Amino acid sequence: MSHSPGAPTRRECVLVLVLLLAILYYSNSTIQSRFVVPAPFTQTTPEYSPSHSQHSLEQVSPRIYDTRLTWGTDPVPQSTVLANVPGWSIIDRLYIFKGVVYVVSDDPSSVPDIESMYSKGLEIFPGKEAEDSRLPGDEDIRIISTTEASKLFGTGAALIDGVTYLVNDHPQFIRHYYHWSAELYFGFWRTYSSLDPSISPDGTTTLPPPLRMFFIRLDAFRWRDPTHMNQLVLRSSLPELTMEFLDDWDDRAKMAVPFVFERVVLADRSAAMRAYNFLRYQRTAAVPFALPGSVNWWMSIRNSVVQFAGLDMHEGSSTTATPVITYISRQAWGRRTLLEEDHKKLVQELYRLRDTHGWEVNVVLMEKISRDEQIRLAVRTTIMMGVHGNGLTNLIWMHPTPRTTVMEFFYPGGFAHDYEYTARALGIVHYGFWGSESFTSPNLPPNVYPEGFQGNSIPIDASAVGRLVYDRLTLSLEVDD
């Protein structure tokens, strides 16, 4: 005879309820673990590594989005200049109102000269008159007290949170792979990375990634370069970064309400040209090297780009693996090329080294290979060489080692610091060539562009290049006599 089950006991009911609550709790925890609201950059933040995203989206508690910095009847929060060299500044709480930039401080003596931070952002022309015309006025930037700020701004400002790269440059130089990647971007990261002197060789840093890049003088159609490298470098190194432009700046100005940047890294080419390092090297990116920093400062960017291109970040770091020699030819350009006979002899000499020593040799036209292939080749390269030109920009992806070298061919008597300074800033040895004569830092000629510099009759002594390649790859020049 069957019996129907009895009613559950109180103990059984409690056990079932506990079990259901446990299942619900752990289920919610699993879902929430994918959504973490990142801590504000002003607080302690997790380390940022090129191979691990800092941001997750765990929603730990309900919150109101911080869209305003409100001070009410209290003093306006003052601006803080964390770092400054001419043309490059890091500023917390930089205000903008009706298109004018405001630094709020009750101690103006603690704020650098505005000429070292900002300009009118005009096109660059040589001469004292042109230089003076670029100096900022009250319609561009002002230093004001908290009392003045309270009268001007009222009780609060709309908040532009996180870190912003703010660019006050004319479009003149931006649409160029070198000026973008090895000057503007290079300078931005060197300036910003001064806040973290402990960046590791794999690029790990405590710095939160910038959230946006804001161009005050540039529209959205004029930042991409003809080789499409600008956008690749940006999207691969900081994929979460958004961009704003002249129209967005004008939108905010026309709203006639104050905005405040939580933190800006401010770049101004005209202001940077006033610096001693610019006068020495003619490179705006040379200026922020007066700031403190890690020897590994560039690795956060470099390693991200390298991984995006499909290689391990450590590729090219060996001093015992088969060396890779890459000659970037400009012979198809029709401008700034080697004498054709000298080009052929150089190729023959490089192939002789390949056949004699087993070294890998690549003779390439960069414009004929894809962007990813350019980066992968540069990463693997031990010695890069070529006539002064845009293709040498790829040296910024090389891995600095005792053998890593850049050899740059100039018309005799001519010289430009572009790639020499860039290489040296990364710990890469650079040699310039005038035919059979080579030179390296600190014994460098002055920056000069003689007639023939841009021409198609640049001589090079293939044997001299071959001897130096051998010396660098065997490190025979490093032997102590």
PDB file of C-alpha atoms in Angstrom, residues 195-356:
ATOM      1  CA  LEU A 195      54.546  60.372 -13.703  1.00  0.00           C
ATOM      2  CA  ASP A 196      55.645  56.723 -13.530  1.00  0.00           C
ATOM      3  CA  PRO A 197      59.428  56.292 -13.342  1.00  0.00           C
ATOM      4  CA  SER A 198      59.028  52.547 -12.679  1.00  0.00           C
ATOM      5  CA  ILE A 199      57.682  51.342 -16.055  1.00  0.00           C
ATOM      6  CA  SER A 200      58.985  47.812 -16.561  1.00  0.00           C
ATOM      7  CA  PRO A 201      60.605  46.291 -19.691  1.00  0.00           C
ATOM      8  CA  ASP A 202      57.288  44.664 -20.627  1.00  0.00           C
ATOM      9  CA  GLY A 203      55.567  48.065 -20.489  1.00  0.00           C
ATOM     10  CA  THR A 204      53.637  47.564 -17.255  1.00  0.00           C
ATOM     11  CA  THR A 205      52.734  50.941 -15.759  1.00  0.00           C
ATOM     12  CA  THR A 206      50.590  52.412 -13.010  1.00  0.00           C
ATOM     13  CA  LEU A 207      49.338  55.089 -15.422  1.00  0.00           C
ATOM     14  CA  PRO A 208      45.692  54.772 -16.496  1.00  0.00           C
ATOM     15  CA  PRO A 209      45.287  54.935 -20.273  1.00  0.00           C
ATOM     16  CA  PRO A 210      44.228  58.327 -21.663  1.00  0.00           C
ATOM     17  CA  LEU A 211      40.526  58.399 -22.493  1.00  0.00           C
ATOM     18  CA  ARG A 212      40.579  60.910 -25.340  1.00  0.00           C
ATOM     19  CA  MET A 213      42.709  62.945 -27.711  1.00  0.00           C
ATOM     20  CA  PHE A 214      41.372  66.447 -28.306  1.00  0.00           C
ATOM     21  CA  PHE A 215      42.564  68.586 -31.236  1.00  0.00           C
ATOM     22  CA  ILE A 216      41.774  72.262 -30.753  1.00  0.00           C
ATOM     23  CA  ARG A 217      42.857  73.398 -34.252  1.00  0.00           C
ATOM     24  CA  LEU A 218      42.227  70.310 -36.366  1.00  0.00           C
ATOM     25  CA  ASP A 219      39.103  68.876 -37.962  1.00  0.00           C
ATOM     26  CA  ALA A 220      38.332  65.166 -38.126  1.00  0.00           C
ATOM     27  CA  PHE A 221      39.468  64.835 -41.749  1.00  0.00           C
ATOM     28  CA  ARG A 222      43.083  65.907 -41.394  1.00  0.00           C
ATOM     29  CA  TRP A 223      44.849  63.642 -38.917  1.00  0.00           C
ATOM     30  CA  ARG A 224      45.200  60.496 -41.032  1.00  0.00           C
ATOM     31  CA  ASP A 225      48.424  60.225 -43.030  1.00  0.00           C
ATOM     32  CA  PRO A 226      48.680  58.977 -46.635  1.00  0.00           C
ATOM     33  CA  THR A 227      50.332  55.732 -45.502  1.00  0.00           C
ATOM     34  CA  HIS A 228      47.519  55.051 -42.974  1.00  0.00           C
ATOM     35  CA  MET A 229      50.082  54.497 -40.207  1.00  0.00           C
ATOM     36  CA  ASN A 230      48.789  57.246 -37.892  1.00  0.00           C
ATOM     37  CA  GLN A 231      45.507  55.492 -37.306  1.00  0.00           C
ATOM     38  CA  LEU A 232      47.132  52.081 -36.900  1.00  0.00           C
ATOM     39  CA  VAL A 233      49.509  53.374 -34.226  1.00  0.00           C
ATOM     40  CA  LEU A 234      46.686  55.086 -32.346  1.00  0.00           C
ATOM     41  CA  ARG A 235      44.133  52.269 -32.560  1.00  0.00           C
ATOM     42  CA  SER A 236      46.627  49.533 -31.671  1.00  0.00           C
ATOM     43  CA  SER A 237      48.363  51.247 -28.748  1.00  0.00           C
ATOM     44  CA  LEU A 238      45.323  52.855 -27.090  1.00  0.00           C
ATOM     45  CA  PRO A 239      42.268  51.151 -28.625  1.00  0.00           C
ATOM     46  CA  GLU A 240      39.856  52.633 -26.080  1.00  0.00           C
ATOM     47  CA  LEU A 241      40.902  56.231 -26.769  1.00  0.00           C
ATOM     48  CA  THR A 242      38.299  58.461 -28.453  1.00  0.00           C
ATOM     49  CA  MET A 243      38.987  61.612 -30.468  1.00  0.00           C
ATOM     50  CA  GLU A 244      37.520  65.108 -30.498  1.00  0.00           C
ATOM     51  CA  PHE A 245      38.277  67.953 -32.869  1.00  0.00           C
ATOM     52  CA  LEU A 246      37.857  71.624 -33.693  1.00  0.00           C
ATOM     53  CA  ASP A 247      34.088  71.364 -34.087  1.00  0.00           C
ATOM     54  CA  ASP A 248      33.795  69.757 -30.658  1.00  0.00           C
ATOM     55  CA  TRP A 249      35.897  72.555 -29.151  1.00  0.00           C
ATOM     56  CA  ASP A 250      33.656  75.122 -30.828  1.00  0.00           C
ATOM     57  CA  ASP A 251      30.556  73.316 -29.543  1.00  0.00           C
ATOM     58  CA  ARG A 252      31.723  73.740 -25.984  1.00  0.00           C
ATOM     59  CA  ALA A 253      32.716  77.356 -26.553  1.00  0.00           C
ATOM     60  CA  LYS A 254      29.268  78.219 -27.928  1.00  0.00           C
ATOM     61  CA  MET A 255      27.524  76.637 -24.946  1.00  0.00           C
ATOM     62  CA  ALA A 256      28.933  79.456 -22.795  1.00  0.00           C
ATOM     63  CA  VAL A 257      29.330  77.206 -19.757  1.00  0.00           C
ATOM     64  CA  PRO A 258      32.603  76.260 -18.062  1.00  0.00           C
ATOM     65  CA  PHE A 259      34.180  72.854 -18.518  1.00  0.00           C
ATOM     66  CA  VAL A 260      37.025  71.382 -16.495  1.00  0.00           C
ATOM     67  CA  PHE A 261      39.459  68.691 -17.599  1.00  0.00           C
ATOM     68  CA  GLU A 262      40.257  66.325 -14.757  1.00  0.00           C
ATOM     69  CA  ARG A 263      43.772  65.908 -16.128  1.00  0.00           C
ATOM     70  CA  VAL A 264      45.332  67.019 -19.400  1.00  0.00           C
ATOM     71  CA  VAL A 265      48.616  66.285 -21.073  1.00  0.00           C
ATOM     72  CA  LEU A 266      48.938  69.436 -23.156  1.00  0.00           C
ATOM     73  CA  ALA A 267      51.030  69.667 -26.335  1.00  0.00           C
ATOM     74  CA  ASP A 268      51.848  72.903 -28.133  1.00  0.00           C
ATOM     75  CA  ARG A 269      54.420  72.838 -30.946  1.00  0.00           C
ATOM     76  CA  SER A 270      54.970  76.592 -31.035  1.00  0.00           C
ATOM     77  CA  ALA A 271      55.611  76.700 -27.284  1.00  0.00           C
ATOM     78  CA  ALA A 272      58.009  73.746 -27.557  1.00  0.00           C
ATOM     79  CA  MET A 273      60.053  75.595 -30.172  1.00  0.00           C
ATOM     80  CA  ARG A 274      61.150  78.014 -27.453  1.00  0.00           C
ATOM     81  CA  ALA A 275      63.009  75.246 -25.587  1.00  0.00           C
ATOM     82  CA  TYR A 276      66.754  74.696 -25.514  1.00  0.00           C
ATOM     83  CA  ASN A 277      66.394  71.054 -26.582  1.00  0.00           C
ATOM     84  CA  PHE A 278      64.365  72.100 -29.607  1.00  0.00           C
ATOM     85  CA  LEU A 279      67.004  74.627 -30.612  1.00  0.00           C
ATOM     86  CA  ARG A 280      69.622  71.873 -30.316  1.00  0.00           C
ATOM     87  CA  TYR A 281      67.784  69.095 -32.149  1.00  0.00           C
ATOM     88  CA  GLN A 282      64.902  70.735 -34.051  1.00  0.00           C
ATOM     89  CA  ARG A 283      62.586  68.095 -32.546  1.00  0.00           C
ATOM     90  CA  THR A 284      59.671  69.053 -30.306  1.00  0.00           C
ATOM     91  CA  ALA A 285      59.731  65.528 -28.842  1.00  0.00           C
ATOM     92  CA  ALA A 286      63.256  66.191 -27.562  1.00  0.00           C
ATOM     93  CA  VAL A 287      61.912  68.717 -25.053  1.00  0.00           C
ATOM     94  CA  PRO A 288      60.115  66.392 -22.567  1.00  0.00           C
ATOM     95  CA  PHE A 289      63.285  64.351 -22.093  1.00  0.00           C
ATOM     96  CA  ALA A 290      64.197  67.000 -19.530  1.00  0.00           C
ATOM     97  CA  LEU A 291      61.511  65.380 -17.338  1.00  0.00           C
ATOM     98  CA  PRO A 292      62.199  62.325 -15.154  1.00  0.00           C
ATOM     99  CA  GLY A 293      61.265  58.943 -16.539  1.00  0.00           C
ATOM    100  CA  SER A 294      61.907  55.238 -16.844  1.00  0.00           C
ATOM    101  CA  VAL A 295      64.440  53.828 -19.295  1.00  0.00           C
ATOM    102  CA  ASN A 296      61.530  51.620 -20.432  1.00  0.00           C
ATOM    103  CA  TRP A 297      59.169  54.562 -20.944  1.00  0.00           C
ATOM    104  CA  TRP A 298      58.273  53.709 -24.580  1.00  0.00           C
ATOM    105  CA  MET A 299      57.615  50.005 -23.997  1.00  0.00           C
ATOM    106  CA  SER A 300      53.972  50.540 -22.942  1.00  0.00           C
ATOM    107  CA  ILE A 301      53.212  51.865 -26.422  1.00  0.00           C
ATOM    108  CA  ARG A 302      55.742  49.871 -28.428  1.00  0.00           C
ATOM    109  CA  ASN A 303      54.727  46.491 -27.026  1.00  0.00           C
ATOM    110  CA  SER A 304      51.029  47.110 -27.628  1.00  0.00           C
ATOM    111  CA  VAL A 305      51.675  47.952 -31.294  1.00  0.00           C
ATOM    112  CA  VAL A 306      53.987  44.944 -31.689  1.00  0.00           C
ATOM    113  CA  GLN A 307      51.378  42.567 -30.285  1.00  0.00           C
ATOM    114  CA  PHE A 308      48.683  44.129 -32.462  1.00  0.00           C
ATOM    115  CA  ALA A 309      50.872  43.361 -35.480  1.00  0.00           C
ATOM    116  CA  GLY A 310      50.981  39.717 -34.419  1.00  0.00           C
ATOM    117  CA  LEU A 311      54.387  39.348 -32.757  1.00  0.00           C
ATOM    118  CA  ASP A 312      55.546  38.647 -29.240  1.00  0.00           C
ATOM    119  CA  MET A 313      56.753  41.783 -27.451  1.00  0.00           C
ATOM    120  CA  HIS A 314      60.164  40.168 -26.881  1.00  0.00           C
ATOM    121  CA  GLU A 315      60.793  39.555 -30.577  1.00  0.00           C
ATOM    122  CA  GLY A 316      64.063  41.153 -31.664  1.00  0.00           C
ATOM    123  CA  SER A 317      65.519  41.285 -28.153  1.00  0.00           C
ATOM    124  CA  SER A 318      68.063  38.477 -28.584  1.00  0.00           C
ATOM    125  CA  THR A 319      71.763  39.251 -29.032  1.00  0.00           C
ATOM    126  CA  THR A 320      72.570  35.693 -30.113  1.00  0.00           C
ATOM    127  CA  ALA A 321      69.871  34.969 -32.718  1.00  0.00           C
ATOM    128  CA  THR A 322      70.554  35.412 -36.431  1.00  0.00           C
ATOM    129  CA  PRO A 323      70.817  39.169 -37.101  1.00  0.00           C
ATOM    130  CA  VAL A 324      68.355  40.799 -39.478  1.00  0.00           C
ATOM    131  CA  ILE A 325      69.581  43.605 -41.777  1.00  0.00           C
ATOM    132  CA  THR A 326      66.883  45.716 -43.418  1.00  0.00           C
ATOM    133  CA  TYR A 327      67.683  48.226 -46.154  1.00  0.00           C
ATOM    134  CA  ILE A 328      64.718  50.540 -46.749  1.00  0.00           C
ATOM    135  CA  SER A 329      65.098  51.639 -50.359  1.00  0.00           C
ATOM    136  CA  ARG A 330      63.703  54.903 -51.746  1.00  0.00           C
ATOM    137  CA  GLN A 331      64.791  54.210 -55.338  1.00  0.00           C
ATOM    138  CA  ALA A 332      61.194  54.067 -56.603  1.00  0.00           C
ATOM    139  CA  TRP A 333      60.284  57.413 -55.033  1.00  0.00           C
ATOM    140  CA  GLY A 334      62.027  59.700 -57.495  1.00  0.00           C
ATOM    141  CA  ARG A 335      63.017  62.005 -54.633  1.00  0.00           C
ATOM    142  CA  ARG A 336      65.885  61.803 -52.166  1.00  0.00           C
ATOM    143  CA  THR A 337      67.422  58.613 -53.614  1.00  0.00           C
ATOM    144  CA  LEU A 338      70.870  57.075 -53.860  1.00  0.00           C
ATOM    145  CA  LEU A 339      72.903  57.166 -57.021  1.00  0.00           C
ATOM    146  CA  GLU A 340      71.606  54.108 -58.874  1.00  0.00           C
ATOM    147  CA  GLU A 341      75.045  52.559 -59.195  1.00  0.00           C
ATOM    148  CA  ASP A 342      75.708  53.034 -55.477  1.00  0.00           C
ATOM    149  CA  HIS A 343      72.323  51.497 -54.648  1.00  0.00           C
ATOM    150  CA  LYS A 344      73.205  48.383 -56.677  1.00  0.00           C
ATOM    151  CA  LYS A 345      76.627  48.081 -55.017  1.00  0.00           C
ATOM    152  CA  LEU A 346      75.031  48.418 -51.587  1.00  0.00           C
ATOM    153  CA  VAL A 347      72.576  45.608 -52.318  1.00  0.00           C
ATOM    154  CA  GLN A 348      75.430  43.425 -53.577  1.00  0.00           C
ATOM    155  CA  GLU A 349      77.459  44.125 -50.425  1.00  0.00           C
ATOM    156  CA  LEU A 350      74.531  43.232 -48.165  1.00  0.00           C
ATOM    157  CA  TYR A 351      73.969  39.985 -50.053  1.00  0.00           C
ATOM    158  CA  ARG A 352      77.685  39.214 -49.699  1.00  0.00           C
ATOM    159  CA  LEU A 353      77.337  39.592 -45.925  1.00  0.00           C
ATOM    160  CA  ARG A 354      74.286  37.324 -46.026  1.00  0.00           C
ATOM    161  CA  ASP A 355      76.084  34.629 -47.994  1.00  0.00           C
ATOM    162  CA  THR A 356      79.289  34.868 -45.948  1.00  0.00           C
TER     163      THR A 356
END
